Short mmCIF file of C-alpha atoms and ligand atoms in Angstrom, two decimals:
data_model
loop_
_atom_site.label_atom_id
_atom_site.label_comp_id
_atom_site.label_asym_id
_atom_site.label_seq_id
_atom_site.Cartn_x
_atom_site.Cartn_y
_atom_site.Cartn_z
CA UNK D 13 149.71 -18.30 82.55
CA UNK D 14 150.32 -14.50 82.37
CA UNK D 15 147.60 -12.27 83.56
CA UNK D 16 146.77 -11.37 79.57
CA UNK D 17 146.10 -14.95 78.54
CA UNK D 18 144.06 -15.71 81.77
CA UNK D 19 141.35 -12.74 80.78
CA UNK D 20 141.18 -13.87 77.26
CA UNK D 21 140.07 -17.27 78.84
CA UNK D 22 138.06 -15.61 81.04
CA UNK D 23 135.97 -13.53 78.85
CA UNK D 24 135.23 -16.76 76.93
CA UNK D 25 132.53 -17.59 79.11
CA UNK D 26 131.75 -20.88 77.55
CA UNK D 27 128.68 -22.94 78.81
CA UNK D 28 125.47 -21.08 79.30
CA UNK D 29 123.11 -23.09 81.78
CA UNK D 30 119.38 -22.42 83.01
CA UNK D 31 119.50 -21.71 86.76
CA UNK D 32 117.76 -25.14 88.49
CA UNK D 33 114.62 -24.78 90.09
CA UNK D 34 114.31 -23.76 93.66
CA UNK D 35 114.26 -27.14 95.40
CA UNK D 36 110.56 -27.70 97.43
CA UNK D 37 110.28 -27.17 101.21
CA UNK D 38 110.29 -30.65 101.92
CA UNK D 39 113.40 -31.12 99.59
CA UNK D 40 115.08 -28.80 101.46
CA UNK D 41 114.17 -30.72 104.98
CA UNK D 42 115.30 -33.67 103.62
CA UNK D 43 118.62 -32.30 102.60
CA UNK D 44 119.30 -30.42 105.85
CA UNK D 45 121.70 -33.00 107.09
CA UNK D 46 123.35 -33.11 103.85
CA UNK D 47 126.63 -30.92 103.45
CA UNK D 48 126.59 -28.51 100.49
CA UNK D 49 129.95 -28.74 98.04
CA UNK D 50 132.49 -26.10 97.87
CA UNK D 51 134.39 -25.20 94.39
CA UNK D 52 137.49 -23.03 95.58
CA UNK D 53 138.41 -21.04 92.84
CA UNK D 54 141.95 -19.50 92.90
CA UNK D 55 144.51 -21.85 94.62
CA UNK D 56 146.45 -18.70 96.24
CA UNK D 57 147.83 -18.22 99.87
CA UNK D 58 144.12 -17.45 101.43
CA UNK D 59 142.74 -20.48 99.95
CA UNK D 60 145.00 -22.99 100.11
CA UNK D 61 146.59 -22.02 103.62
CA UNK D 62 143.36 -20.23 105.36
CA UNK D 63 140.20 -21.65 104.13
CA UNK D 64 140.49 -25.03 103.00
CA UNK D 65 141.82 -26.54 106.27
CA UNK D 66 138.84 -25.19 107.54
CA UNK D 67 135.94 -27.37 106.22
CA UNK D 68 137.42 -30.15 108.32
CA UNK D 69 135.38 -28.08 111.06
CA UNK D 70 132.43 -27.52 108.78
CA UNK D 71 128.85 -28.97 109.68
CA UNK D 72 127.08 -28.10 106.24
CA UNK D 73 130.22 -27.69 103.93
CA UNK D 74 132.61 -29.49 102.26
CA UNK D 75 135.68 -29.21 99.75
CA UNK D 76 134.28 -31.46 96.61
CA UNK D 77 136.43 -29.59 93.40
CA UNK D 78 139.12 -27.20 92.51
CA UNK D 79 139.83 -24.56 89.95
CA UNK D 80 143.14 -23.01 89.00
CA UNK D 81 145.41 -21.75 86.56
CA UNK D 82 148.42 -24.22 87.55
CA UNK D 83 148.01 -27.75 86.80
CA UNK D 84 150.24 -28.43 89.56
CA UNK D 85 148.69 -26.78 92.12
CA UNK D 86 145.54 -28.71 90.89
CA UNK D 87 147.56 -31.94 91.37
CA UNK D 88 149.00 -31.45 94.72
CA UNK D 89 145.76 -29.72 96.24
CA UNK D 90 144.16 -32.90 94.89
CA UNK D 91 146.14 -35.14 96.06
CA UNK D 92 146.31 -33.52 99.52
CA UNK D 93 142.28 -33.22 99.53
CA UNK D 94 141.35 -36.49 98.05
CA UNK D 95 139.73 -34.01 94.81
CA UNK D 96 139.14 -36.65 92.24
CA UNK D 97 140.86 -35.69 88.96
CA UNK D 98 137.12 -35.07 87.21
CA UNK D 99 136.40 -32.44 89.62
CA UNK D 100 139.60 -30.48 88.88
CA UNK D 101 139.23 -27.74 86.51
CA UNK D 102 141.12 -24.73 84.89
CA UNK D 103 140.29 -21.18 83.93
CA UNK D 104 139.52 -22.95 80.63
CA UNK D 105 137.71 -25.53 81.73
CA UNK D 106 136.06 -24.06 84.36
CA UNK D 107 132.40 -23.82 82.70
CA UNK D 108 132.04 -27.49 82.80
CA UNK D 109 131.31 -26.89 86.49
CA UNK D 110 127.54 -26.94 85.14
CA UNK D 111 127.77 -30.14 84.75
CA UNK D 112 129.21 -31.31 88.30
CA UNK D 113 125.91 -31.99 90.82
CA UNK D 114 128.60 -32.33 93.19
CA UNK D 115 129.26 -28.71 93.49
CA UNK D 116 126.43 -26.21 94.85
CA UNK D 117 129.21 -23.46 95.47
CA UNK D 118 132.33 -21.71 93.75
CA UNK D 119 133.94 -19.62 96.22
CA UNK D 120 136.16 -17.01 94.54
CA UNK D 121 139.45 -16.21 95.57
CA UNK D 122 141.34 -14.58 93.38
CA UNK D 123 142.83 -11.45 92.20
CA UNK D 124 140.24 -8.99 93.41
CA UNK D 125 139.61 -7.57 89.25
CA UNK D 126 138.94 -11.51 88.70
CA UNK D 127 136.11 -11.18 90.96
CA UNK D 128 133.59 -10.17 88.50
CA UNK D 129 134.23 -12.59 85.69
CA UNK D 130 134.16 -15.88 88.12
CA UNK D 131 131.18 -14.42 89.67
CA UNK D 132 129.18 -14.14 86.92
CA UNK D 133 130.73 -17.84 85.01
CA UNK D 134 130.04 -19.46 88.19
CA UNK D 135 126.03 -17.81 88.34
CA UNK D 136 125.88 -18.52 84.69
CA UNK D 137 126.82 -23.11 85.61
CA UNK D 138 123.89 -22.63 87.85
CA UNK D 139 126.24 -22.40 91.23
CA UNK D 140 126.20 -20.39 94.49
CA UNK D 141 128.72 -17.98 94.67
CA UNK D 142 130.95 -17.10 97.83
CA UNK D 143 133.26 -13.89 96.97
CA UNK D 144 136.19 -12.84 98.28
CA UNK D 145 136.61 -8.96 99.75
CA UNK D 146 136.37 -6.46 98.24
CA UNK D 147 133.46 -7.69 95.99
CA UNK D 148 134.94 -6.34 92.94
CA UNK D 149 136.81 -3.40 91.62
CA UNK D 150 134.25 -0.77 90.61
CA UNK D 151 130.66 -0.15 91.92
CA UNK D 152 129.43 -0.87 88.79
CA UNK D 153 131.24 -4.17 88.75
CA UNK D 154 129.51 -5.04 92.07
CA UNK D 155 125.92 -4.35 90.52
CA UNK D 156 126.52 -6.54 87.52
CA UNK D 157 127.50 -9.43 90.10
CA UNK D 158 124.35 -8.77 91.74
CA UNK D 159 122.54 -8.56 88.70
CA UNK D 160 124.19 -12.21 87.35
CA UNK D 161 123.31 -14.24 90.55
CA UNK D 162 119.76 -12.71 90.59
CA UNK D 163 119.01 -13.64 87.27
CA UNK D 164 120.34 -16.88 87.94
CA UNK D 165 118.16 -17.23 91.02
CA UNK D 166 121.36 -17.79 93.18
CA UNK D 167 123.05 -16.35 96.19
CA UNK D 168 126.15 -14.21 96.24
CA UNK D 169 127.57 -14.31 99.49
CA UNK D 170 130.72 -11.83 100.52
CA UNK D 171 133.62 -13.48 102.51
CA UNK D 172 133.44 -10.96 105.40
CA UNK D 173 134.96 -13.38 107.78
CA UNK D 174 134.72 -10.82 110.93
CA UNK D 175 130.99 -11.48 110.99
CA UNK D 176 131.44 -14.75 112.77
CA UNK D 177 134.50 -14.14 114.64
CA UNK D 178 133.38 -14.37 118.47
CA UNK D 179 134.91 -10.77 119.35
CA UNK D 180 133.90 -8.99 117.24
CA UNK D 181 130.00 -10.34 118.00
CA UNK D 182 130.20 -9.18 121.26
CA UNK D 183 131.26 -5.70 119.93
CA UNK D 184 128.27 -5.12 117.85
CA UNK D 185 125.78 -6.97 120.53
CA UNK D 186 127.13 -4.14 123.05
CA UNK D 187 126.81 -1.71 120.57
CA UNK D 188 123.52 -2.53 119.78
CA UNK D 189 121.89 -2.66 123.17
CA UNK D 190 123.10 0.87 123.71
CA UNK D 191 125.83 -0.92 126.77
CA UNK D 192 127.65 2.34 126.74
CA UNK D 193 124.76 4.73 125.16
CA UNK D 194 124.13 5.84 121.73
CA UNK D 195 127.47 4.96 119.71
CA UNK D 196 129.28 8.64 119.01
CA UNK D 197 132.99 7.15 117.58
CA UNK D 198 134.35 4.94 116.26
CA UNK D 199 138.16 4.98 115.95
CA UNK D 200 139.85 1.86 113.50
CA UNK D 201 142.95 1.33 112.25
CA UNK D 202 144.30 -1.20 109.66
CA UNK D 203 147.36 -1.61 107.81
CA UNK D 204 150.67 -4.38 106.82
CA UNK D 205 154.15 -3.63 105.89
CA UNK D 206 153.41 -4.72 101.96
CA UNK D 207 156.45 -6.37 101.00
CA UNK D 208 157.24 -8.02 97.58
CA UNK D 209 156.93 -5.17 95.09
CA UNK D 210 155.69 -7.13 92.19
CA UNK D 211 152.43 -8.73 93.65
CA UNK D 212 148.96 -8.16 92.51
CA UNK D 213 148.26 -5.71 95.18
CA UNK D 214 150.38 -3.37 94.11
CA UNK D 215 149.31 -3.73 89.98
CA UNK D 216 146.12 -1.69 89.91
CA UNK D 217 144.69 -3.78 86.76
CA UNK D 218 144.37 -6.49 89.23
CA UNK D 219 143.64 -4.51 92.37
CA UNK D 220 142.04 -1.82 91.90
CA UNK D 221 143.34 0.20 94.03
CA UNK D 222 145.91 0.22 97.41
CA UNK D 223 145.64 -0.74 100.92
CA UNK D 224 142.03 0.89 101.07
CA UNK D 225 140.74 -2.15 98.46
CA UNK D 226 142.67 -4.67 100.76
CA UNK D 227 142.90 -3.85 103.96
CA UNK D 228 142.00 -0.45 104.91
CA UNK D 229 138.38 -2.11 103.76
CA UNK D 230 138.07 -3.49 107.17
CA UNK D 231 138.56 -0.07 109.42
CA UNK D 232 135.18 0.84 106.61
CA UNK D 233 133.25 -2.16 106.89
CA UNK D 234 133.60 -2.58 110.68
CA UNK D 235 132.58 1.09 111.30
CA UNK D 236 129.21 0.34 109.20
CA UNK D 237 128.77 -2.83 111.27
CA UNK D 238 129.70 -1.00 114.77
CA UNK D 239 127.39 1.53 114.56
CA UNK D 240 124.67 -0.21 112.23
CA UNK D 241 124.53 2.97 110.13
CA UNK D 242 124.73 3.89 106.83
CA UNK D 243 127.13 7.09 106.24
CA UNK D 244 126.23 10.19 104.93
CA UNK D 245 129.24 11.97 104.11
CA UNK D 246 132.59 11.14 103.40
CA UNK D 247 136.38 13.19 104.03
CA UNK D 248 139.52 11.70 103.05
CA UNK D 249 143.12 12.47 103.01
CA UNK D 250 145.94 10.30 101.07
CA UNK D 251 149.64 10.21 101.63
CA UNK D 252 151.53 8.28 99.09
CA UNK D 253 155.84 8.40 98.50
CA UNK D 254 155.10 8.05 94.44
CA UNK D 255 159.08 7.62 94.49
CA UNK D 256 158.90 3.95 96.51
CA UNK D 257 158.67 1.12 93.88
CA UNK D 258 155.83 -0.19 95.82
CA UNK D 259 153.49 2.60 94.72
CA UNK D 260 153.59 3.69 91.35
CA UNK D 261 150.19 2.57 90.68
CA UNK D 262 148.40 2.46 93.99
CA UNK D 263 147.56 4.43 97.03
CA UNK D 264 149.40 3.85 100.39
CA UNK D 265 148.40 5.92 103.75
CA UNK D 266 144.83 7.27 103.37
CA UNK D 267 142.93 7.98 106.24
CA UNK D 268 138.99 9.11 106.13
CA UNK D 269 136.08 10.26 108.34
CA UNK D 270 133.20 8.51 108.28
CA UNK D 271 129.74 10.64 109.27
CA UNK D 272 126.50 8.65 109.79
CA UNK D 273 123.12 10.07 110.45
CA UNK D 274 123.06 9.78 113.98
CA UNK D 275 125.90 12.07 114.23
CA UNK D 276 128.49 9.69 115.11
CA UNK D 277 131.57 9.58 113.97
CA UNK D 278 134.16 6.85 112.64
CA UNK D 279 137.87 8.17 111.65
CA UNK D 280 139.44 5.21 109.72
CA UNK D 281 143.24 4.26 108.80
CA UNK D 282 144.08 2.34 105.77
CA UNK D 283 148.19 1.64 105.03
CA UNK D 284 150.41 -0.56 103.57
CA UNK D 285 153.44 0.88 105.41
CA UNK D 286 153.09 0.09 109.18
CA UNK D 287 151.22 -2.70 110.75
CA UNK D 288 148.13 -2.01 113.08
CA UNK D 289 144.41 -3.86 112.93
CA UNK D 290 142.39 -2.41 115.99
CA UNK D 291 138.80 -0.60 116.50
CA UNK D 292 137.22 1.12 119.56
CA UNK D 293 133.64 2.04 119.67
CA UNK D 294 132.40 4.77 122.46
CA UNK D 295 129.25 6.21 123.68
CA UNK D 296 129.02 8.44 126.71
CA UNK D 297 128.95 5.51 129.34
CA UNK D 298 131.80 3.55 128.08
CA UNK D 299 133.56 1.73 125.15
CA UNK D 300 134.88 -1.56 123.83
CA UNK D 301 137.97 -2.07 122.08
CA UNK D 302 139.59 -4.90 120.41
CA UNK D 303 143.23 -5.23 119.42
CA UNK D 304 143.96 -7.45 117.21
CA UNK D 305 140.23 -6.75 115.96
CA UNK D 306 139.93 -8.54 112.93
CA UNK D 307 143.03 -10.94 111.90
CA UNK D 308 142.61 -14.71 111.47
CA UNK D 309 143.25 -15.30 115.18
CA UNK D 310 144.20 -13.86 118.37
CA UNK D 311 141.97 -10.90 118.57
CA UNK D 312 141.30 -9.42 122.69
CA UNK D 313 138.98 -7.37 123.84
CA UNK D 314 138.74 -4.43 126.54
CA UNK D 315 136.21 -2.74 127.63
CA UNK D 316 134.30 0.38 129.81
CA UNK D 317 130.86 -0.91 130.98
CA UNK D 318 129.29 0.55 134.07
CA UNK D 319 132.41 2.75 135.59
CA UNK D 320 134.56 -0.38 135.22
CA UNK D 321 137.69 -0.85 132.49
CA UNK D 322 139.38 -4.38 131.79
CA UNK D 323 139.58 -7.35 129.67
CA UNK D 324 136.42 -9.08 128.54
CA UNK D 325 135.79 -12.52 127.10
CA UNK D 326 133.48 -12.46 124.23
CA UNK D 327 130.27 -15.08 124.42
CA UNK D 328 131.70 -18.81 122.78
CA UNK D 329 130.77 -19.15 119.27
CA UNK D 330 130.51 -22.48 118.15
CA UNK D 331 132.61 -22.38 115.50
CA UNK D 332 135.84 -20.40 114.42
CA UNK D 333 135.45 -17.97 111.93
CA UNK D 334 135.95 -18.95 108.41
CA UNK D 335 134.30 -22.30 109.60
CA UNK D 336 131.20 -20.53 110.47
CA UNK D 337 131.59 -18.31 107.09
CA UNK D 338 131.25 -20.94 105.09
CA UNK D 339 128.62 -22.99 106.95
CA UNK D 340 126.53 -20.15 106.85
CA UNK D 341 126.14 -19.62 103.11
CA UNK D 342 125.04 -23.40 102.99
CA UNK D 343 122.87 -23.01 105.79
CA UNK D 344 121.15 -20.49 103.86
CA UNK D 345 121.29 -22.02 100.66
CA UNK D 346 119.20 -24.97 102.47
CA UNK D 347 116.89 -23.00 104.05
CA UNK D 348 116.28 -20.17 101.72
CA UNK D 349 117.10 -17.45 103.98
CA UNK D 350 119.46 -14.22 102.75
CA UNK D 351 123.48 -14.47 103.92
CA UNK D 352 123.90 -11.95 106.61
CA UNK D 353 126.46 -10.17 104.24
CA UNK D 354 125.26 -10.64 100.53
CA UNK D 355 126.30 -8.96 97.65
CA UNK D 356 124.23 -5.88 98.77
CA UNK D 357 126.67 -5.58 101.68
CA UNK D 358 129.44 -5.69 98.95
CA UNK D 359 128.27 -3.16 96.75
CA UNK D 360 127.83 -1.06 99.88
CA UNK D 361 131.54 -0.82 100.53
CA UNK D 362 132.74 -0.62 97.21
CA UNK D 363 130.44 2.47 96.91
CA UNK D 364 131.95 3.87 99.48
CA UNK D 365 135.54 3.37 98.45
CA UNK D 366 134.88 5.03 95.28
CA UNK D 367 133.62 8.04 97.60
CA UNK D 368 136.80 7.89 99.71
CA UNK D 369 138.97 8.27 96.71
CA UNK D 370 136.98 10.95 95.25
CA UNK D 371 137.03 12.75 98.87
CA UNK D 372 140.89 12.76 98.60
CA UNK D 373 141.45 13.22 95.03
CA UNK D 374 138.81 16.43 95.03
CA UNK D 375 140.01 17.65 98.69
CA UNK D 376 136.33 18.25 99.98
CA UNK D 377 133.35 16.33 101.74
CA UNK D 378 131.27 13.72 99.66
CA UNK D 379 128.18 13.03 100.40
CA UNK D 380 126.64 9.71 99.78
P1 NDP H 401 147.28 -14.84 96.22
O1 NDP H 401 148.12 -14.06 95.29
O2 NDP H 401 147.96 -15.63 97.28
O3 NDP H 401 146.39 -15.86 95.38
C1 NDP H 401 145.59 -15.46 94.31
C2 NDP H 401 145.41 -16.65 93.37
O4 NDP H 401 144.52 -16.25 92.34
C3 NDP H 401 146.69 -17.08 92.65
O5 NDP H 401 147.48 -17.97 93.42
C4 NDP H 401 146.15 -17.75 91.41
O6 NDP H 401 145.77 -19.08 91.73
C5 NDP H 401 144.84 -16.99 91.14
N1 NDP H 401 144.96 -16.08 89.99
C6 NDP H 401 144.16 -16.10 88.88
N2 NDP H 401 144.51 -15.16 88.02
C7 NDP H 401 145.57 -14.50 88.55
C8 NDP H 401 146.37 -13.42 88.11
N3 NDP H 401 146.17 -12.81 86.93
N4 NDP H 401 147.37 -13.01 88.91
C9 NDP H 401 147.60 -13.60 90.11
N5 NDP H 401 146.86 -14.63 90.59
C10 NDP H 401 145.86 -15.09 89.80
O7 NDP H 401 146.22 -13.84 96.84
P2 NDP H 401 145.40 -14.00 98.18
O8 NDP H 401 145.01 -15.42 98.38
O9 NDP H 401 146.10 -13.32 99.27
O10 NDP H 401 144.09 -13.10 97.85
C11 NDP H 401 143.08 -13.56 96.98
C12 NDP H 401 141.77 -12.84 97.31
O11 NDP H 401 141.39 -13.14 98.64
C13 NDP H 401 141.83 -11.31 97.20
O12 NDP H 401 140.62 -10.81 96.72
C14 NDP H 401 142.03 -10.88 98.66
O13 NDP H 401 141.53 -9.58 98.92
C15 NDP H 401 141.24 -11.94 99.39
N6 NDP H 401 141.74 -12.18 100.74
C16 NDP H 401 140.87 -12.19 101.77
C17 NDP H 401 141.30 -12.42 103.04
C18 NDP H 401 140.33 -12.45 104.17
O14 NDP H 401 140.77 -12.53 105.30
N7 NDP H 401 139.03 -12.44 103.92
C19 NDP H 401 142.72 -12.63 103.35
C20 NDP H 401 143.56 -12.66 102.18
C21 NDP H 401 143.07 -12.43 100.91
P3 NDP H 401 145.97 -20.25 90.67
O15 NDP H 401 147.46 -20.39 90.51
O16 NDP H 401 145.32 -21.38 91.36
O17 NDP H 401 145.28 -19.83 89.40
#
């Protein structure tokens, strides 16, 4: 289906459902052992080769329907998954999810301009959402999915995967307990070699913008969750060879300063031209760093703590990453507590991409 045809289908909207009641204390008790069901929505490389293999390792989650564009896709993911053909839906059919007890969640995976619509659909059957980064494509965009899961009286969780990732806990813990003094920088870098010139990423309709929406998104969000600050102004500098194929409609270097209230400073990387994904995070007494910091696997950690430098091994987490991603949205869900990165985290980013942009674009300081 061409991407015209899937937004006429997608601004059909179909089925409008009352949000279910909040279930009762004792409801929720009884259901704790229960695991919630997953809806992945998008059958693309991140779902298909990333996230579902992981609820095999899920305590609270499991993989109960899919939705997709491709009937085959829905056939061999079904097949392969044990998805019976009555919880297999398309773009079209996709409202019908109201109707499937089975499901409490749709986790949305697509095309990050997708976002929105699927959001709000899957609010409007009465479902849980779990969104893929970035939220959406506009601030705005990010309030309305806010605004639909609200009114819906269900959660919107963002798929910031680094959250759980063992590392990258240990980073923030030290940061937090002031290991090496009041956090001054924070230095992160993030970028890929973007290949194939005709993907989404590259088509800003889809995108919304370059390797800032997609990757350089990590260097911002990790820099908010390193020094647990907000910032308060914003410079930014883009370098972009217009003449390469790859970007006629979307950014490809741009690099920005982050300035948060208590004076420290995070200068970020974003490219789709050379390959890096690293952070370090200093205060006067020392600093942690982590290369690979936030890719699906592999990520070490160094460190400065008390005059000494060398490797460190991060506390076990229980689970790996996208594992514990998706448990904890359930886990909420059951106990009625908030996701530790809802759509408020979201729409916290995206704000802040729009002020990166207009930092470059305008050659001068934002402040937000
Ligand atoms: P892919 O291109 O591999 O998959 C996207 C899927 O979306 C497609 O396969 C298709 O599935 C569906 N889709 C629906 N409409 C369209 C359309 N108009 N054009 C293209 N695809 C469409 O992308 P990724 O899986 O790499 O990325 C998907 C999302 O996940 C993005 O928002 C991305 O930022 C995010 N992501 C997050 C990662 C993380 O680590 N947290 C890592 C990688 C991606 P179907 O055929 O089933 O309809």
């Amino acid at each position: 289906m061409d991407e015209i045809s899937k937004r006429t289908f997608l601004a059909a909207g179909l089925a409008a459902t009352l949000p279910l009641s909040a279930p009762s204390l004792e409801a929720r008790a009884a259901e704790s052992g229960r695991k919630l069901g997953y809806a992945i929505l998008g059958l693309g490389y991140y779902a298909t080769q990333i996230i579902m293999p992981r609820f095999a390792e899920c305590e609270h989650s499991k993989l109960v329907a899919l939705v997709s564009g491709t009937p085959e896709k829905l056939t061999k993911f079904g097949e392969q998954y044990g998805i019976p053909e009555s919880h297999r839906y398309s773009y079209e059919t996709f409202d019908r999810i109201a109707d499937n007890p089975d499901v409490d969640i749709v986790y949305v995976i697509t095309p990050n301009s997708l976002h929105r619509v699927f959001t709000e659909r899957a609010a409007k059957a009465g479902k849980h959402v779990m969104c893929e980064k970035p939220m959406a494509t506009t601030s705005a965009d990010a309030e309305a999915m806010i605004a639909a899961c609200k009114k819906a009286g269900r959660k919107l969780m963002i798929g910031y995967r680094s959250r759980f990732q063992a590392h990258n806990i240990e980073a923030i813990k030290l940061a937090r307990e002031g290991a090496f003094g009041p956090v001054r920088t924070v230095t992160t870098d993030h970028g890929f070699t973007i290949g194939d010139p005709t993907q989404w990423r590259l088509k800003r309709a889809l995108s919304g913008g370059g390797s800032l929406m997609d990757i350089g998104i990590y260097s911002l969000n990790a820099a908010r969750y390193l020094t647990g600050e907000e910032p308060v102004a914003v410079n930014a500098m883009e370098s972009t060879d217009r003449s390469d194929i790859r970007f006629k409609e979307v950014e490809d270097i741009i690099s920005f300063q982050l300035l948060f209230p208590s004076g420290a400073v995070a200068n970020c990387f974003s490219t789709y031209s050379t390959n890096f994904n690293r952070y370090r995070v200093s205060g006067p007494k020392g600093w942690v760093e982590l290369e690979p910091a936030t890719s699906y696997q592999g990520q070490t950690m160094r460190a400065q703590l008390n005059r000494q430098t060398g490797p460190r091994e991060p506390a076990a987490q229980p689970k790996n990453q996208f594992s514990a991603q998706l448990d904890h949205l359930s886990e909420c869900i059951l106990t009625g507590r908030e996701p530790i990165v809802p759509g408020e985290e979201g729409l916290k980013d995206m704000r802040l991409i729009e002020a990166v942009y207009r930092a470059a674009r305008e050659g001068r300081t934002v402040k937000v």
